[in-house]
Coordinates of C-alpha atoms in Angstrom, one line a residue:
M278 CA -22.1 49.7 29.8
E279 CA -25.4 48.4 31.0
I280 CA -26.2 45.0 32.7
L281 CA -29.5 43.5 31.6
E282 CA -31.9 41.5 33.8
S283 CA -30.5 38.3 32.2
G284 CA -27.0 39.2 33.6
E285 CA -25.7 40.0 30.1
R286 CA -23.6 43.1 29.7
R287 CA -24.5 45.5 27.0
D288 CA -22.4 48.3 25.6
D289 CA -24.5 51.4 24.9
D290 CA -22.6 52.2 21.7
V291 CA -23.5 48.9 20.1
D292 CA -26.1 49.3 17.4
D293 CA -28.5 46.4 17.5
D294 CA -31.1 46.0 14.7
D295 CA -33.6 44.0 16.6
G296 CA -32.9 45.4 20.1
G297 CA -32.9 41.8 21.5
E298 CA -30.2 39.8 23.2
L299 CA -27.8 37.4 21.6
E300 CA -29.4 34.0 21.6
S301 CA -27.4 30.8 21.7
E302 CA -28.6 27.4 20.4
T303 CA -25.6 25.9 22.0
G304 CA -26.1 27.2 25.5
L305 CA -22.8 29.0 25.5
D306 CA -22.3 32.4 27.2
W307 CA -21.8 34.8 24.4
T308 CA -21.3 37.8 26.8
G309 CA -18.8 40.3 25.5
L310 CA -19.1 39.4 21.8
D311 CA -19.4 42.2 19.4
R312 CA -23.1 42.2 18.6
R313 CA -22.5 43.6 15.1
S314 CA -21.1 40.2 14.0
K315 CA -24.1 38.1 14.7
L316 CA -23.9 34.4 13.9
P317 CA -26.3 32.9 11.4
E318 CA -29.4 31.1 12.6
S319 CA -28.1 27.8 11.4
Y320 CA -24.8 28.1 13.3
S321 CA -23.6 25.0 15.0
L322 CA -20.3 24.2 16.8
I323 CA -20.1 20.8 15.0
D324 CA -19.5 21.0 11.3
H325 CA -21.1 17.8 9.8
S326 CA -20.3 18.8 6.2
P327 CA -17.6 16.8 4.3
P328 CA -14.2 18.5 3.9
P329 CA -13.7 20.4 0.6
P330 CA -11.9 18.4 -2.1
P331 CA -8.1 18.9 -2.2
P332 CA -6.7 21.3 -4.7
A333 CA -6.0 20.0 -8.2
E334 CA -2.2 19.9 -7.6
I335 CA -2.6 17.6 -4.6
Q336 CA -5.0 15.3 -6.6
T337 CA -2.3 15.2 -9.3
M338 CA 0.4 14.2 -6.8
V339 CA -1.8 11.4 -5.5
A340 CA -2.5 10.0 -8.9
A341 CA 1.3 10.2 -9.6
S342 CA 2.3 8.3 -6.5
A343 CA 4.6 5.3 -6.7
S344 CA 3.3 2.1 -8.3
F345 CA 4.8 -1.4 -8.2
R346 CA 7.0 -2.1 -11.3
W347 CA 8.7 -5.5 -10.8
I348 CA 10.8 -7.6 -8.6
L349 CA 14.4 -7.8 -9.7
Q350 CA 16.7 -10.7 -9.2
L351 CA 20.4 -10.9 -10.1
H352 CA 21.5 -14.1 -12.0
K353 CA 24.7 -15.3 -13.5
D354 CA 22.9 -16.9 -16.4
V355 CA 19.7 -14.9 -17.3
P356 CA 18.4 -17.2 -20.1
K357 CA 18.8 -20.2 -17.8
A358 CA 16.9 -18.4 -15.0
A359 CA 14.2 -17.3 -17.5
K360 CA 13.8 -21.0 -18.6
F361 CA 13.6 -22.0 -14.9
Y362 CA 10.6 -19.7 -14.2
K363 CA 8.9 -20.4 -17.6
E364 CA 9.1 -24.2 -17.4
G365 CA 8.9 -24.6 -13.7
L366 CA 6.2 -22.0 -12.7
D367 CA 4.5 -21.2 -16.1
F368 CA 5.8 -17.6 -16.3
S369 CA 5.4 -16.0 -19.7
I370 CA 8.6 -14.4 -21.1
N371 CA 8.2 -10.9 -22.5
V372 CA 11.9 -10.2 -23.1
C373 CA 15.0 -12.3 -22.8
T374 CA 18.6 -11.4 -23.7
L375 CA 21.9 -12.5 -22.2
R376 CA 21.8 -9.6 -19.8
W377 CA 18.1 -8.9 -19.1
A378 CA 14.7 -10.7 -19.0
E379 CA 11.2 -9.6 -18.1
L380 CA 8.7 -12.3 -17.1
E381 CA 5.1 -12.2 -16.1
S382 CA 2.7 -14.4 -14.1
G383 CA -0.7 -12.7 -13.5
P384 CA 0.0 -9.3 -12.0
L385 CA 3.5 -10.3 -10.9
K386 CA 6.4 -9.0 -13.0
L387 CA 9.8 -10.5 -12.5
A388 CA 12.9 -8.9 -14.0
L389 CA 16.1 -10.9 -14.2
M390 CA 19.4 -9.0 -14.6
H391 CA 22.9 -10.4 -15.4
S392 CA 25.7 -10.1 -12.8
S393 CA 29.0 -11.9 -13.1
S394 CA 29.8 -11.1 -9.5
E395 CA 30.0 -14.0 -7.0
I396 CA 27.8 -11.8 -4.8
V397 CA 24.8 -13.0 -6.9
V398 CA 24.9 -16.4 -5.4
Q399 CA 22.7 -16.3 -2.3
K400 CA 24.0 -18.2 0.7
G401 CA 21.5 -17.1 3.3
Y402 CA 17.9 -16.1 3.0
S403 CA 17.0 -13.2 0.8
S404 CA 13.6 -12.2 -0.4
L405 CA 11.3 -15.1 -0.9
L406 CA 8.9 -15.4 -3.8
S407 CA 5.8 -17.3 -2.8
F408 CA 3.6 -19.1 -5.3
A409 CA 0.2 -20.9 -4.9
V410 CA 0.3 -24.1 -7.0
T411 CA -2.4 -26.7 -7.8
D412 CA 0.0 -29.7 -7.4
I413 CA 3.0 -29.1 -5.1
N414 CA 4.5 -32.5 -5.8
N415 CA 4.5 -32.0 -9.5
T416 CA 5.9 -28.5 -9.2
V417 CA 8.7 -29.6 -6.9
T418 CA 9.6 -32.3 -9.3
K419 CA 9.7 -29.9 -12.3
L420 CA 11.8 -27.3 -10.4
M421 CA 14.3 -29.9 -9.1
A422 CA 14.7 -31.1 -12.7
L423 CA 15.6 -27.5 -13.6
G424 CA 18.2 -27.2 -10.9
A425 CA 16.3 -26.2 -7.7
E426 CA 17.0 -27.8 -4.3
M427 CA 14.5 -28.5 -1.5
D428 CA 15.1 -26.4 1.6
G429 CA 13.6 -28.9 4.0
P430 CA 10.7 -31.3 3.4
I431 CA 7.2 -30.6 2.1
K432 CA 5.1 -29.7 5.2
Y433 CA 1.5 -30.9 5.5
E434 CA -0.3 -28.2 7.4
V435 CA -4.0 -27.9 8.3
H436 CA -4.5 -25.2 5.6
G437 CA -2.5 -27.0 2.9
K438 CA 1.0 -28.2 1.8
V439 CA 4.0 -25.8 1.9
A440 CA 7.5 -26.2 0.6
A441 CA 10.6 -24.0 0.4
M442 CA 13.1 -24.3 -2.4
R443 CA 16.3 -22.7 -3.3
C444 CA 16.3 -22.1 -7.1
I445 CA 19.3 -21.4 -9.3
D446 CA 21.7 -18.8 -8.0
G447 CA 20.3 -19.4 -4.5
H448 CA 17.0 -17.4 -4.6
M449 CA 14.3 -18.7 -2.3
L450 CA 10.9 -19.9 -3.5
G451 CA 7.9 -20.7 -1.4
L452 CA 5.2 -23.1 -2.7
Y453 CA 1.7 -23.4 -1.3
E454 CA -1.0 -25.9 -2.3
P455 CA -4.3 -25.1 -0.5
A456 CA -6.0 -27.9 1.3

């Protein structure tokens, strides 16, 4: 082994094409590296290139990930519940039988399923469906005529009016009329 003027060590048995020293654009000490595996001129410690695309099987898994299907509520009387949402909140009814209904309002899909169990009737607070409405007073009146009950008064907030209602079978609805 020979030590060069620069302080770099050099093995005598290393075959170097250009006879020069290892140069470093990064300022790192490359002493002791096998000189036969020279780095390319454009070498950089920071890789700024984007990562390679994921394999096709991963792309397929991402495309097949879960997507929202519907919200499901249990009701003792499915046709009555479907009528409530249709007449009270302008849902369209896609399917309605004695045991099952599918309703739609914009991107929201609501499924209603029959259950004869008393567990259906909600006593506390379960999930709350919240709706933006253009006229909260008119909507409250329609829903009450269809069997809903107010859960407190209509509140007049800076951002608009809000109301909570308990619909048939005890499910909670929130109404919001922007200011």
